[in-house]
Amino acid sequence: PSYYDTSTYTQCEMHPAAPLYSGGILVNPGFEDGTQGWTESIGNASLHIESENNGNKFIVASNRQMGYHSPSQKLENLSQDMKCTLSAWLQIRGNVSSAFVKATVGMDNTTYTCAGNVIARNGCWSFLKGGFVPDWSPFYAKLYFESNRTDFEILVDSVSLQPFTDEEWRLHQQDGIRMKRMKRVIIHVTDLHGNRLEKANLTVKQYSRQFPLGSAISQDILGNQVYQVAKLDKEELQKAVNQRIESLVSRYAGNFINWDVSNEMLHFSFYEDKLGNNASDGFYQAAQEIDPWTPKFMNDYNVIKSCDDPEASVDAYIQRLTEIRASGRVMEGIGLESHFEKPNIPFVRAALEKLSTLSLPIWLIEVDVNANFDHQTQ
């Protein structure tokens, strides 16, 4: 069986890489055979093939009247509950610099699954990586790309779709654990004089976990000082924020595992709107000056839960975190709120792979699964 490919890219490239798995089960993934295997999703958008200077071919969807007008390919014979990993290189062309584009698997005219997303850019290629788990049987569907805007062309290349059985997925997972998290250890036992002892009995006891488990903190502990911040002017708000950071961080300095300094910045911009575009940068600087020993994290929701949220794509998370670090602020960890319905495991894995390129610790926080599912599903 094919081995899971962990390759991922976060930079916008001048040329796309070859399709993973040589395209997997898709027909004509690199468009060397023109539009063979590909049709327009629904509607009257036109598809045509173009070539780059190096001879690489790609497909273009132009005259898009609806957001889902794009190249599409029919998917057949996927078994229920297979884990399917998807990737593609995308670019946009028009009077826009970037746009949120997602890959969608449509089962009929009423059932759709988002399988991946990317912030596609004008003038270079961006890498989309995601996946989905078919829960319909028999499984017949179509793959296409869509955006909530139509004022640009969508360029697509090097598309791949590779399904894995549960057994294959588990084997790859176990191999990854053995390679990344396990090592052989040789222990030499000596007496007080340094002489090696043979056949000594050795007991190993674990005193700490690599994966800490935590719980929510009552709002009565940290929320006992409430500001009516919405009514404050800029000067009053800045003073209130400074007092809050000073009182809270200085009191608990060195006692917490990490600080979530400015929560959910991808979705909310209250402080930036009131105090300026670099407001959160200042919060991180202030927290670092008071408590330099505790790692500072960025945290947000929907990044690994939802494929449909343009505010919380992996690319948006990486871009925001990179901006903060570029300003000279200390950012030492990635926090991902994990309120799942039923987790899309291939999508979660692909998102974590992209985030891992930042070389920072990744924490899944507030982990829960919908209680309406049975015990086995949970």
mmCIF file of C-alpha atoms in Angstrom:
data_model
loop_
_atom_site.group_PDB
_atom_site.id
_atom_site.type_symbol
_atom_site.label_atom_id
_atom_site.label_comp_id
_atom_site.label_asym_id
_atom_site.label_seq_id
_atom_site.Cartn_x
_atom_site.Cartn_y
_atom_site.Cartn_z
ATOM 1 C CA PRO A 1 0.000 0.000 0.000
ATOM 2 C CA SER A 2 1.020 3.633 -0.507
ATOM 3 C CA TYR A 3 2.759 5.196 2.452
ATOM 4 C CA TYR A 4 1.351 8.442 3.815
ATOM 5 C CA ASP A 5 3.230 11.433 2.395
ATOM 6 C CA THR A 6 3.859 14.134 5.009
ATOM 7 C CA SER A 7 5.135 16.665 2.453
ATOM 8 C CA THR A 8 3.692 20.136 2.852
ATOM 9 C CA TYR A 9 4.433 23.692 1.746
ATOM 10 C CA THR A 10 3.584 27.063 3.269
ATOM 11 C CA GLN A 11 5.438 29.420 0.943
ATOM 12 C CA CYS A 12 3.922 30.660 -2.299
ATOM 13 C CA GLU A 13 6.043 29.063 -5.035
ATOM 14 C CA MET A 14 6.774 30.137 -8.595
ATOM 15 C CA HIS A 15 6.143 26.594 -9.848
ATOM 16 C CA PRO A 16 4.053 23.796 -8.305
ATOM 17 C CA ALA A 17 5.647 20.557 -7.157
ATOM 18 C CA ALA A 18 4.647 17.237 -8.689
ATOM 19 C CA PRO A 19 1.377 15.743 -7.403
ATOM 20 C CA LEU A 20 1.700 13.613 -4.273
ATOM 21 C CA TYR A 21 1.225 9.869 -4.856
ATOM 22 C CA SER A 22 1.499 10.663 -8.610
ATOM 23 C CA GLY A 23 -2.083 11.877 -8.286
ATOM 24 C CA GLY A 24 -3.385 8.801 -6.462
ATOM 25 C CA ILE A 25 -6.720 7.699 -7.906
ATOM 26 C CA LEU A 26 -7.298 10.859 -9.954
ATOM 27 C CA VAL A 27 -7.189 10.869 -13.738
ATOM 28 C CA ASN A 28 -4.740 13.259 -15.403
ATOM 29 C CA PRO A 29 -3.665 14.997 -12.152
ATOM 30 C CA GLY A 30 -1.008 17.173 -13.828
ATOM 31 C CA PHE A 31 -3.035 18.009 -16.963
ATOM 32 C CA GLU A 32 -0.435 16.571 -19.339
ATOM 33 C CA ASP A 33 -3.381 15.146 -21.311
ATOM 34 C CA GLY A 34 -5.294 18.395 -21.543
ATOM 35 C CA THR A 35 -8.673 18.415 -19.823
ATOM 36 C CA GLN A 36 -9.124 14.634 -19.962
ATOM 37 C CA GLY A 37 -10.950 13.477 -16.830
ATOM 38 C CA TRP A 38 -11.912 17.034 -15.847
ATOM 39 C CA THR A 39 -15.128 18.937 -16.469
ATOM 40 C CA GLU A 40 -16.660 22.187 -15.268
ATOM 41 C CA SER A 41 -18.339 21.583 -11.891
ATOM 42 C CA ILE A 42 -21.764 23.090 -12.627
ATOM 43 C CA GLY A 43 -22.585 25.989 -14.914
ATOM 44 C CA ASN A 44 -21.034 27.739 -17.867
ATOM 45 C CA ALA A 45 -17.490 28.605 -16.775
ATOM 46 C CA SER A 46 -14.874 27.752 -19.392
ATOM 47 C CA LEU A 47 -11.913 25.437 -18.824
ATOM 48 C CA HIS A 48 -8.690 25.561 -20.797
ATOM 49 C CA ILE A 49 -5.082 24.425 -20.457
ATOM 50 C CA GLU A 50 -2.112 26.782 -20.254
ATOM 51 C CA SER A 51 1.633 26.198 -19.930
ATOM 52 C CA GLU A 52 4.352 27.860 -17.876
ATOM 53 C CA ASN A 53 7.737 28.823 -19.297
ATOM 54 C CA ASN A 54 9.187 25.524 -18.080
ATOM 55 C CA GLY A 55 6.539 23.563 -19.979
ATOM 56 C CA ASN A 56 4.436 22.715 -16.927
ATOM 57 C CA LYS A 57 0.727 22.525 -17.771
ATOM 58 C CA PHE A 58 -2.190 23.591 -15.599
ATOM 59 C CA ILE A 59 -5.929 24.111 -15.945
ATOM 60 C CA VAL A 60 -7.717 27.468 -15.774
ATOM 61 C CA ALA A 61 -11.357 28.136 -14.893
ATOM 62 C CA SER A 62 -12.422 31.489 -16.349
ATOM 63 C CA ASN A 63 -15.725 33.339 -16.824
ATOM 64 C CA ARG A 64 -16.823 32.102 -13.412
ATOM 65 C CA GLN A 65 -20.375 33.171 -12.620
ATOM 66 C CA MET A 66 -20.761 31.232 -9.375
ATOM 67 C CA GLY A 67 -18.310 30.532 -6.566
ATOM 68 C CA TYR A 68 -18.202 26.806 -7.311
ATOM 69 C CA HIS A 69 -17.383 27.210 -11.016
ATOM 70 C CA SER A 70 -14.064 25.365 -11.301
ATOM 71 C CA PRO A 71 -12.420 22.193 -12.629
ATOM 72 C CA SER A 72 -14.172 19.073 -11.355
ATOM 73 C CA GLN A 73 -13.552 15.337 -11.444
ATOM 74 C CA LYS A 74 -15.930 12.494 -10.662
ATOM 75 C CA LEU A 75 -14.924 10.200 -7.798
ATOM 76 C CA GLU A 76 -15.999 6.577 -7.828
ATOM 77 C CA ASN A 77 -15.542 3.382 -5.841
ATOM 78 C CA LEU A 78 -14.379 4.939 -2.592
ATOM 79 C CA SER A 79 -15.300 2.705 0.314
ATOM 80 C CA GLN A 80 -17.143 4.012 3.316
ATOM 81 C CA ASP A 81 -14.914 5.265 6.152
ATOM 82 C CA MET A 82 -11.711 5.231 4.085
ATOM 83 C CA LYS A 83 -9.393 8.071 5.038
ATOM 84 C CA CYS A 84 -8.716 10.115 1.920
ATOM 85 C CA THR A 85 -5.893 12.639 1.763
ATOM 86 C CA LEU A 86 -6.198 15.442 -0.790
ATOM 87 C CA SER A 87 -3.715 17.979 -2.121
ATOM 88 C CA ALA A 88 -3.484 20.503 -4.945
ATOM 89 C CA TRP A 89 -1.631 23.624 -6.025
ATOM 90 C CA LEU A 90 -3.779 26.693 -6.671
ATOM 91 C CA GLN A 91 -3.347 30.207 -7.963
ATOM 92 C CA ILE A 92 -5.775 33.021 -8.731
ATOM 93 C CA ARG A 93 -5.638 35.558 -11.538
ATOM 94 C CA GLY A 94 -7.518 38.843 -11.605
ATOM 95 C CA ASN A 95 -7.742 42.177 -9.804
ATOM 96 C CA VAL A 96 -7.261 40.642 -6.375
ATOM 97 C CA SER A 97 -4.072 39.737 -4.517
ATOM 98 C CA SER A 98 -5.349 36.741 -2.536
ATOM 99 C CA ALA A 99 -8.519 34.790 -1.829
ATOM 100 C CA PHE A 100 -9.783 31.947 0.337
ATOM 101 C CA VAL A 101 -10.374 28.864 -1.833
ATOM 102 C CA LYS A 102 -11.568 25.492 -0.605
ATOM 103 C CA ALA A 103 -11.774 22.009 -2.063
ATOM 104 C CA THR A 104 -15.249 20.495 -1.884
ATOM 105 C CA VAL A 105 -16.543 16.967 -2.323
ATOM 106 C CA GLY A 106 -20.185 17.020 -3.403
ATOM 107 C CA MET A 107 -22.275 13.875 -3.101
ATOM 108 C CA ASP A 108 -25.424 15.294 -4.654
ATOM 109 C CA ASN A 109 -27.083 18.664 -4.921
ATOM 110 C CA THR A 110 -27.634 18.869 -1.164
ATOM 111 C CA THR A 111 -24.669 17.130 0.526
ATOM 112 C CA TYR A 112 -21.212 18.690 0.534
ATOM 113 C CA THR A 113 -17.998 18.111 2.464
ATOM 114 C CA CYS A 114 -15.199 20.652 2.689
ATOM 115 C CA ALA A 115 -11.958 18.710 2.202
ATOM 116 C CA GLY A 116 -9.303 21.424 2.419
ATOM 117 C CA ASN A 117 -8.615 25.129 2.070
ATOM 118 C CA VAL A 118 -5.865 27.539 1.131
ATOM 119 C CA ILE A 119 -5.234 31.253 0.772
ATOM 120 C CA ALA A 120 -4.528 31.281 -2.962
ATOM 121 C CA ARG A 121 -2.459 34.178 -4.293
ATOM 122 C CA ASN A 122 -2.043 36.064 -7.515
ATOM 123 C CA GLY A 123 1.229 35.370 -9.317
ATOM 124 C CA CYS A 124 2.438 32.277 -7.436
ATOM 125 C CA TRP A 125 1.248 28.810 -6.445
ATOM 126 C CA SER A 126 -0.140 27.948 -2.990
ATOM 127 C CA PHE A 127 -0.398 24.420 -1.629
ATOM 128 C CA LEU A 128 -3.728 23.044 -0.420
ATOM 129 C CA LYS A 129 -3.631 19.922 1.727
ATOM 130 C CA GLY A 130 -6.579 18.300 3.450
ATOM 131 C CA GLY A 131 -8.765 15.244 3.280
ATOM 132 C CA PHE A 132 -12.094 13.672 4.131
ATOM 133 C CA VAL A 133 -13.734 10.426 5.220
ATOM 134 C CA PRO A 134 -16.567 9.124 3.006
ATOM 135 C CA ASP A 135 -19.554 8.197 5.134
ATOM 136 C CA TRP A 136 -21.856 7.329 2.261
ATOM 137 C CA SER A 137 -21.959 3.923 0.623
ATOM 138 C CA PRO A 138 -21.875 3.326 -2.274
ATOM 139 C CA PHE A 139 -19.734 6.416 -2.701
ATOM 140 C CA TYR A 140 -20.060 8.475 -5.869
ATOM 141 C CA ALA A 141 -19.144 12.130 -5.767
ATOM 142 C CA LYS A 142 -17.276 14.912 -7.491
ATOM 143 C CA LEU A 143 -14.306 16.989 -6.430
ATOM 144 C CA TYR A 144 -14.178 20.697 -7.227
ATOM 145 C CA PHE A 145 -12.833 24.011 -5.896
ATOM 146 C CA GLU A 146 -14.797 27.052 -4.822
ATOM 147 C CA SER A 147 -14.613 30.535 -3.357
ATOM 148 C CA ASN A 148 -17.212 33.045 -2.230
ATOM 149 C CA ARG A 149 -15.916 35.411 -4.918
ATOM 150 C CA THR A 150 -16.116 35.163 -8.696
ATOM 151 C CA ASP A 151 -13.974 38.124 -9.802
ATOM 152 C CA PHE A 152 -10.912 36.025 -10.594
ATOM 153 C CA GLU A 153 -9.830 32.942 -12.490
ATOM 154 C CA ILE A 154 -8.871 29.786 -10.595
ATOM 155 C CA LEU A 155 -5.704 27.996 -11.727
ATOM 156 C CA VAL A 156 -5.211 24.390 -10.570
ATOM 157 C CA ASP A 157 -2.336 21.938 -10.917
ATOM 158 C CA SER A 158 -0.800 18.787 -9.393
ATOM 159 C CA VAL A 159 -3.983 17.478 -7.777
ATOM 160 C CA SER A 160 -3.894 14.234 -5.786
ATOM 161 C CA LEU A 161 -6.381 12.077 -3.928
ATOM 162 C CA GLN A 162 -5.101 9.009 -2.091
ATOM 163 C CA PRO A 163 -7.412 6.777 -0.020
ATOM 164 C CA PHE A 164 -6.199 4.663 2.911
ATOM 165 C CA THR A 165 -7.938 1.861 4.746
ATOM 166 C CA ASP A 166 -8.176 2.024 8.538
ATOM 167 C CA GLU A 167 -5.513 -0.677 8.767
ATOM 168 C CA GLU A 168 -3.112 1.234 6.500
ATOM 169 C CA TRP A 169 -3.728 4.460 8.412
ATOM 170 C CA ARG A 170 -3.008 2.792 11.775
ATOM 171 C CA LEU A 171 0.154 1.134 10.471
ATOM 172 C CA HIS A 172 1.478 4.457 9.220
ATOM 173 C CA GLN A 173 0.531 6.071 12.523
ATOM 174 C CA GLN A 174 2.390 3.416 14.509
ATOM 175 C CA ASP A 175 5.437 3.709 12.256
ATOM 176 C CA GLY A 176 5.426 7.460 12.785
ATOM 177 C CA ILE A 177 5.312 7.027 16.561
ATOM 178 C CA ARG A 178 8.216 4.592 16.454
ATOM 179 C CA MET A 179 10.320 6.889 14.275
ATOM 180 C CA LYS A 180 9.518 10.219 15.938
ATOM 181 C CA ARG A 181 8.755 9.461 19.577
ATOM 182 C CA MET A 182 10.637 6.275 20.458
ATOM 183 C CA LYS A 183 14.364 5.630 20.840
ATOM 184 C CA ARG A 184 16.527 2.743 21.962
ATOM 185 C CA VAL A 185 18.303 3.459 25.232
ATOM 186 C CA ILE A 186 21.389 1.699 26.607
ATOM 187 C CA ILE A 187 21.826 1.995 30.385
ATOM 188 C CA HIS A 188 25.062 1.126 32.169
ATOM 189 C CA VAL A 189 24.818 0.435 35.914
ATOM 190 C CA THR A 190 27.891 0.968 38.088
ATOM 191 C CA ASP A 191 28.726 0.777 41.771
ATOM 192 C CA LEU A 192 29.963 3.717 43.837
ATOM 193 C CA HIS A 193 33.476 3.218 42.466
ATOM 194 C CA GLY A 194 32.413 3.249 38.830
ATOM 195 C CA ASN A 195 32.713 -0.498 38.308
ATOM 196 C CA ARG A 196 30.113 -1.869 35.912
ATOM 197 C CA LEU A 197 27.576 -4.227 37.471
ATOM 198 C CA GLU A 198 26.294 -7.121 35.425
ATOM 199 C CA LYS A 199 22.802 -8.615 35.670
ATOM 200 C CA ALA A 200 21.635 -5.774 37.894
ATOM 201 C CA ASN A 201 17.894 -5.353 38.417
ATOM 202 C CA LEU A 202 16.736 -1.955 37.186
ATOM 203 C CA THR A 203 13.418 -0.223 37.828
ATOM 204 C CA VAL A 204 12.304 2.731 35.670
ATOM 205 C CA LYS A 205 9.583 5.026 36.978
ATOM 206 C CA GLN A 206 7.977 7.860 35.020
ATOM 207 C CA TYR A 207 7.623 11.078 37.010
ATOM 208 C CA SER A 208 6.190 13.443 34.404
ATOM 209 C CA ARG A 209 4.170 13.308 31.195
ATOM 210 C CA GLN A 210 5.127 14.689 27.825
ATOM 211 C CA PHE A 211 1.425 15.399 27.209
ATOM 212 C CA PRO A 212 -0.077 17.343 30.133
ATOM 213 C CA LEU A 213 -3.814 17.172 30.739
ATOM 214 C CA GLY A 214 -5.678 20.215 31.996
ATOM 215 C CA SER A 215 -9.145 21.482 32.743
ATOM 216 C CA ALA A 216 -11.060 24.709 32.417
ATOM 217 C CA ILE A 217 -10.630 27.359 35.109
ATOM 218 C CA SER A 218 -13.709 28.824 36.712
ATOM 219 C CA GLN A 219 -14.447 32.346 35.565
ATOM 220 C CA ASP A 220 -14.680 33.317 39.234
ATOM 221 C CA ILE A 221 -10.900 32.864 39.512
ATOM 222 C CA LEU A 222 -9.717 34.955 36.585
ATOM 223 C CA GLY A 223 -12.803 36.976 35.803
ATOM 224 C CA ASN A 224 -13.332 38.738 39.105
ATOM 225 C CA GLN A 225 -12.258 42.114 37.731
ATOM 226 C CA VAL A 226 -14.588 43.112 34.912
ATOM 227 C CA TYR A 227 -14.149 46.211 32.771
ATOM 228 C CA GLN A 228 -16.895 47.719 30.678
ATOM 229 C CA VAL A 229 -14.270 48.059 27.976
ATOM 230 C CA ALA A 230 -16.684 48.750 25.143
ATOM 231 C CA LYS A 231 -17.533 52.122 26.690
ATOM 232 C CA LEU A 232 -13.939 53.244 27.264
ATOM 233 C CA ASP A 233 -12.177 55.689 24.980
ATOM 234 C CA LYS A 234 -8.767 54.823 23.528
ATOM 235 C CA GLU A 235 -6.706 56.239 26.391
ATOM 236 C CA GLU A 236 -8.904 54.656 29.063
ATOM 237 C CA LEU A 237 -8.891 51.305 27.281
ATOM 238 C CA GLN A 238 -5.098 51.265 26.950
ATOM 239 C CA LYS A 239 -4.764 52.040 30.648
ATOM 240 C CA ALA A 240 -7.230 49.284 31.566
ATOM 241 C CA VAL A 241 -5.417 46.742 29.387
ATOM 242 C CA ASN A 242 -2.037 47.658 30.871
ATOM 243 C CA GLN A 243 -3.406 47.279 34.391
ATOM 244 C CA ARG A 244 -4.964 43.927 33.534
ATOM 245 C CA ILE A 245 -1.753 42.502 32.073
ATOM 246 C CA GLU A 246 0.346 43.847 34.939
ATOM 247 C CA SER A 247 -1.918 42.541 37.712
ATOM 248 C CA LEU A 248 -2.638 39.127 36.184
ATOM 249 C CA VAL A 249 0.736 38.192 34.712
ATOM 250 C CA SER A 250 2.776 39.438 37.670
ATOM 251 C CA ARG A 251 0.564 37.548 40.114
ATOM 252 C CA TYR A 252 0.847 34.196 38.312
ATOM 253 C CA ALA A 253 4.311 34.596 36.756
ATOM 254 C CA GLY A 254 6.081 31.251 36.564
ATOM 255 C CA ASN A 255 3.037 29.297 37.781
ATOM 256 C CA PHE A 256 1.296 28.572 34.476
ATOM 257 C CA ILE A 257 2.419 26.238 31.697
ATOM 258 C CA ASN A 258 1.819 28.961 29.091
ATOM 259 C CA TRP A 259 0.032 32.253 28.485
ATOM 260 C CA ASP A 260 -2.691 32.734 25.864
ATOM 261 C CA VAL A 261 -1.977 36.446 25.648
ATOM 262 C CA SER A 262 -4.625 37.742 23.232
ATOM 263 C CA ASN A 263 -7.273 35.120 22.619
ATOM 264 C CA GLU A 264 -8.844 34.331 19.224
ATOM 265 C CA MET A 265 -7.153 37.093 17.243
ATOM 266 C CA LEU A 266 -8.138 35.551 13.910
ATOM 267 C CA HIS A 267 -11.828 36.068 14.598
ATOM 268 C CA PHE A 268 -11.911 39.224 16.703
ATOM 269 C CA SER A 269 -10.171 42.579 16.300
ATOM 270 C CA PHE A 270 -11.688 44.650 19.109
ATOM 271 C CA TYR A 271 -8.357 45.851 20.485
ATOM 272 C CA GLU A 272 -6.866 46.475 17.040
ATOM 273 C CA ASP A 273 -9.943 48.491 16.101
ATOM 274 C CA LYS A 274 -9.684 50.552 19.290
ATOM 275 C CA LEU A 275 -5.933 50.775 19.894
ATOM 276 C CA GLY A 276 -4.348 50.325 16.464
ATOM 277 C CA ASN A 277 -3.199 47.501 14.218
ATOM 278 C CA ASN A 278 -0.279 46.527 16.466
ATOM 279 C CA ALA A 279 -2.239 46.355 19.717
ATOM 280 C CA SER A 280 -1.800 42.610 20.233
ATOM 281 C CA ASP A 281 1.922 42.887 19.510
ATOM 282 C CA GLY A 282 2.163 45.216 22.493
ATOM 283 C CA PHE A 283 0.282 42.761 24.704
ATOM 284 C CA TYR A 284 2.818 40.027 23.934
ATOM 285 C CA GLN A 285 5.704 42.393 24.614
ATOM 286 C CA ALA A 286 4.242 43.440 27.972
ATOM 287 C CA ALA A 287 3.594 39.841 29.039
ATOM 288 C CA GLN A 288 7.120 38.836 28.043
ATOM 289 C CA GLU A 289 8.685 41.658 30.054
ATOM 290 C CA ILE A 290 6.746 40.691 33.190
ATOM 291 C CA ASP A 291 7.052 36.902 32.857
ATOM 292 C CA PRO A 292 9.836 35.893 30.446
ATOM 293 C CA TRP A 293 9.900 32.323 31.803
ATOM 294 C CA THR A 294 6.436 31.188 30.668
ATOM 295 C CA PRO A 295 5.893 30.443 26.938
ATOM 296 C CA LYS A 296 3.532 32.779 25.076
ATOM 297 C CA PHE A 297 0.969 31.096 22.834
ATOM 298 C CA MET A 298 -1.376 32.134 20.061
ATOM 299 C CA ASN A 299 -4.776 30.459 20.268
ATOM 300 C CA ASP A 300 -7.892 30.234 18.113
ATOM 301 C CA TYR A 301 -10.795 28.007 17.124
ATOM 302 C CA ASN A 302 -11.922 26.255 13.916
ATOM 303 C CA VAL A 303 -8.362 25.926 12.583
ATOM 304 C CA ILE A 304 -8.472 22.120 12.717
ATOM 305 C CA LYS A 305 -12.199 21.700 13.280
ATOM 306 C CA SER A 306 -13.771 23.536 10.374
ATOM 307 C CA CYS A 307 -12.634 23.653 6.784
ATOM 308 C CA ASP A 308 -15.205 26.316 5.890
ATOM 309 C CA ASP A 309 -14.060 29.205 8.088
ATOM 310 C CA PRO A 310 -12.030 31.695 5.990
ATOM 311 C CA GLU A 311 -10.978 33.572 9.130
ATOM 312 C CA ALA A 312 -9.364 30.479 10.646
ATOM 313 C CA SER A 313 -7.597 28.676 7.832
ATOM 314 C CA VAL A 314 -4.183 27.217 8.592
ATOM 315 C CA ASP A 315 -2.677 29.742 6.182
ATOM 316 C CA ALA A 316 -4.350 32.625 8.050
ATOM 317 C CA TYR A 317 -3.040 31.275 11.372
ATOM 318 C CA ILE A 318 0.507 30.949 10.028
ATOM 319 C CA GLN A 319 0.369 34.426 8.500
ATOM 320 C CA ARG A 320 -0.821 36.083 11.738
ATOM 321 C CA LEU A 321 1.687 34.269 13.932
ATOM 322 C CA THR A 322 4.505 35.070 11.508
ATOM 323 C CA GLU A 323 3.550 38.759 11.557
ATOM 324 C CA ILE A 324 3.771 38.868 15.351
ATOM 325 C CA ARG A 325 7.146 37.125 15.390
ATOM 326 C CA ALA A 326 8.433 39.412 12.632
ATOM 327 C CA SER A 327 7.676 42.422 14.845
ATOM 328 C CA GLY A 328 10.186 41.074 17.349
ATOM 329 C CA ARG A 329 7.659 39.667 19.808
ATOM 330 C CA VAL A 330 8.166 36.317 21.494
ATOM 331 C CA MET A 331 5.730 33.656 20.272
ATOM 332 C CA GLU A 332 6.537 30.190 21.536
ATOM 333 C CA GLY A 333 3.541 27.978 20.891
ATOM 334 C CA ILE A 334 0.478 27.146 18.810
ATOM 335 C CA GLY A 335 -2.861 26.708 20.581
ATOM 336 C CA LEU A 336 -5.758 25.041 18.767
ATOM 337 C CA GLU A 337 -9.211 24.931 20.315
ATOM 338 C CA SER A 338 -10.670 21.528 19.536
ATOM 339 C CA HIS A 339 -14.447 21.525 19.906
ATOM 340 C CA PHE A 340 -15.292 18.756 17.463
ATOM 341 C CA GLU A 341 -18.514 17.371 16.145
ATOM 342 C CA LYS A 342 -17.008 14.332 14.419
ATOM 343 C CA PRO A 343 -13.336 15.070 13.661
ATOM 344 C CA ASN A 344 -12.243 14.937 10.028
ATOM 345 C CA ILE A 345 -9.013 13.076 10.804
ATOM 346 C CA PRO A 346 -7.281 13.464 7.391
ATOM 347 C CA PHE A 347 -8.007 17.205 7.427
ATOM 348 C CA VAL A 348 -6.746 17.540 11.016
ATOM 349 C CA ARG A 349 -3.541 15.709 10.139
ATOM 350 C CA ALA A 350 -2.913 17.865 7.069
ATOM 351 C CA ALA A 351 -3.482 21.050 9.088
ATOM 352 C CA LEU A 352 -1.063 19.938 11.802
ATOM 353 C CA GLU A 353 1.564 19.150 9.168
ATOM 354 C CA LYS A 354 1.360 22.683 7.789
ATOM 355 C CA LEU A 355 1.516 24.205 11.269
ATOM 356 C CA SER A 356 4.530 22.051 12.128
ATOM 357 C CA THR A 357 6.604 24.016 9.602
ATOM 358 C CA LEU A 358 6.695 26.816 12.204
ATOM 359 C CA SER A 359 8.810 24.536 14.454
ATOM 360 C CA LEU A 360 6.785 25.446 17.550
ATOM 361 C CA PRO A 361 4.981 23.253 20.107
ATOM 362 C CA ILE A 362 1.389 22.522 19.064
ATOM 363 C CA TRP A 363 -1.232 22.145 21.788
ATOM 364 C CA LEU A 364 -4.782 20.906 21.293
ATOM 365 C CA ILE A 365 -6.825 22.640 23.978
ATOM 366 C CA GLU A 366 -10.473 22.522 25.062
ATOM 367 C CA VAL A 367 -10.749 19.104 23.411
ATOM 368 C CA ASP A 368 -14.270 17.695 23.282
ATOM 369 C CA VAL A 369 -16.414 15.643 20.914
ATOM 370 C CA ASN A 370 -20.165 15.962 20.438
ATOM 371 C CA ALA A 371 -21.864 13.938 23.177
ATOM 372 C CA ASN A 372 -24.604 12.854 20.764
ATOM 373 C CA PHE A 373 -22.218 10.325 19.189
ATOM 374 C CA ASP A 374 -22.039 6.825 20.608
ATOM 375 C CA HIS A 375 -19.096 5.771 22.774
ATOM 376 C CA GLN A 376 -17.218 4.036 19.951
ATOM 377 C CA THR A 377 -17.461 7.071 17.662
ATOM 378 C CA GLN A 378 -16.273 9.387 20.444
#
